[in-house]
Amino acid sequence: MVLAAGAGSRFGGRKLLATYAGGVLLDAALAAAFAAPVGRVIVVTGADGEAVAAAVRASPAVDERLALVHAEDHAEGMGASLRRAAAELSPGCAGVFVFLGDMPRIPHAVFALLIEAVRAGAPAAAPVFQGQRGHPALLGAALLPQLLTLTGDAGARAILKALGDRLILVEAPDDGVLFDVDERGDLPA
């Protein structure tokens, strides 16, 4: 799932539609999500819903695996986006990557490491770079029902925190798992 519903208020609005690497910021997050070995990519829109949906459809990364949904209650925060995406998961889904639309430099090499950890029995896995946990997280099937109960803007943080040392951290090859765009100054010049 790709969370693309935020208003980007610290950025000044329309963050995911800002110019980045010859396209829009969201394109790079979509490229990572569509590079992951997944059956479907659920993109959740909210603020600027129509414009973001149009950008998603126009993205060069998008293929037939796209499921585009809108979180009517997006102003509540990430919990609303996660609930909306979780409602679209197929029965028997083995797990879900949680991508953030403002993280354009996710290294594709982390996907196999995260999958390996979950297949080995971890309830969830997340990348880490220089001791700092990053994104995307991969939640295994047993945790997916909890996504339907999330509220507020903390995202899946509480689910992951409750796992303690059962959350497996895998070393990422670079800081792309940490890099996000919050303000205009975070964009390359």
Short mmCIF file of C-alpha atoms in Angstrom, two decimals, residues 2 16 18-35 55 59-62 99-108 111 179 181 187:
data_model
loop_
_atom_site.label_atom_id
_atom_site.label_comp_id
_atom_site.label_asym_id
_atom_site.label_seq_id
_atom_site.Cartn_x
_atom_site.Cartn_y
_atom_site.Cartn_z
CA VAL A 2 1.12 3.53 -0.77
CA LEU A 16 3.16 14.80 -3.61
CA ALA A 18 5.86 18.81 -6.42
CA THR A 19 8.46 18.49 -9.17
CA TYR A 20 11.03 15.79 -8.41
CA ALA A 21 13.52 14.01 -10.70
CA GLY A 22 11.74 14.95 -13.91
CA GLY A 23 8.29 14.02 -12.67
CA VAL A 24 6.37 14.49 -9.45
CA LEU A 25 7.46 13.40 -5.98
CA LEU A 26 4.85 10.65 -5.86
CA ASP A 27 6.27 9.01 -9.01
CA ALA A 28 9.39 7.89 -7.15
CA ALA A 29 7.42 6.31 -4.29
CA LEU A 30 5.20 4.58 -6.83
CA ALA A 31 8.26 3.27 -8.67
CA ALA A 32 9.44 1.61 -5.45
CA ALA A 33 6.03 0.12 -4.69
CA PHE A 34 5.62 -1.27 -8.19
CA ALA A 35 9.17 -2.68 -8.09
CA ALA A 55 -0.87 11.85 -11.11
CA SER A 59 2.87 7.79 -13.48
CA PRO A 60 5.26 5.80 -15.67
CA ALA A 61 5.67 3.28 -12.83
CA VAL A 62 2.02 2.22 -12.69
CA PHE A 99 5.06 2.83 1.57
CA LEU A 100 4.81 6.57 2.19
CA GLY A 101 4.17 8.79 -0.82
CA ASP A 102 6.78 11.34 0.28
CA MET A 103 9.69 8.86 0.41
CA PRO A 104 11.21 8.90 -3.08
CA ARG A 105 14.50 7.02 -2.56
CA ILE A 106 13.56 3.60 -1.18
CA PRO A 107 16.30 1.13 -2.23
CA HIS A 108 14.68 -1.82 -3.98
CA PHE A 111 12.31 -5.85 -0.39
CA PHE A 179 14.79 10.16 3.41
CA VAL A 181 10.23 15.19 2.00
CA LEU A 187 13.78 18.72 -2.29
#
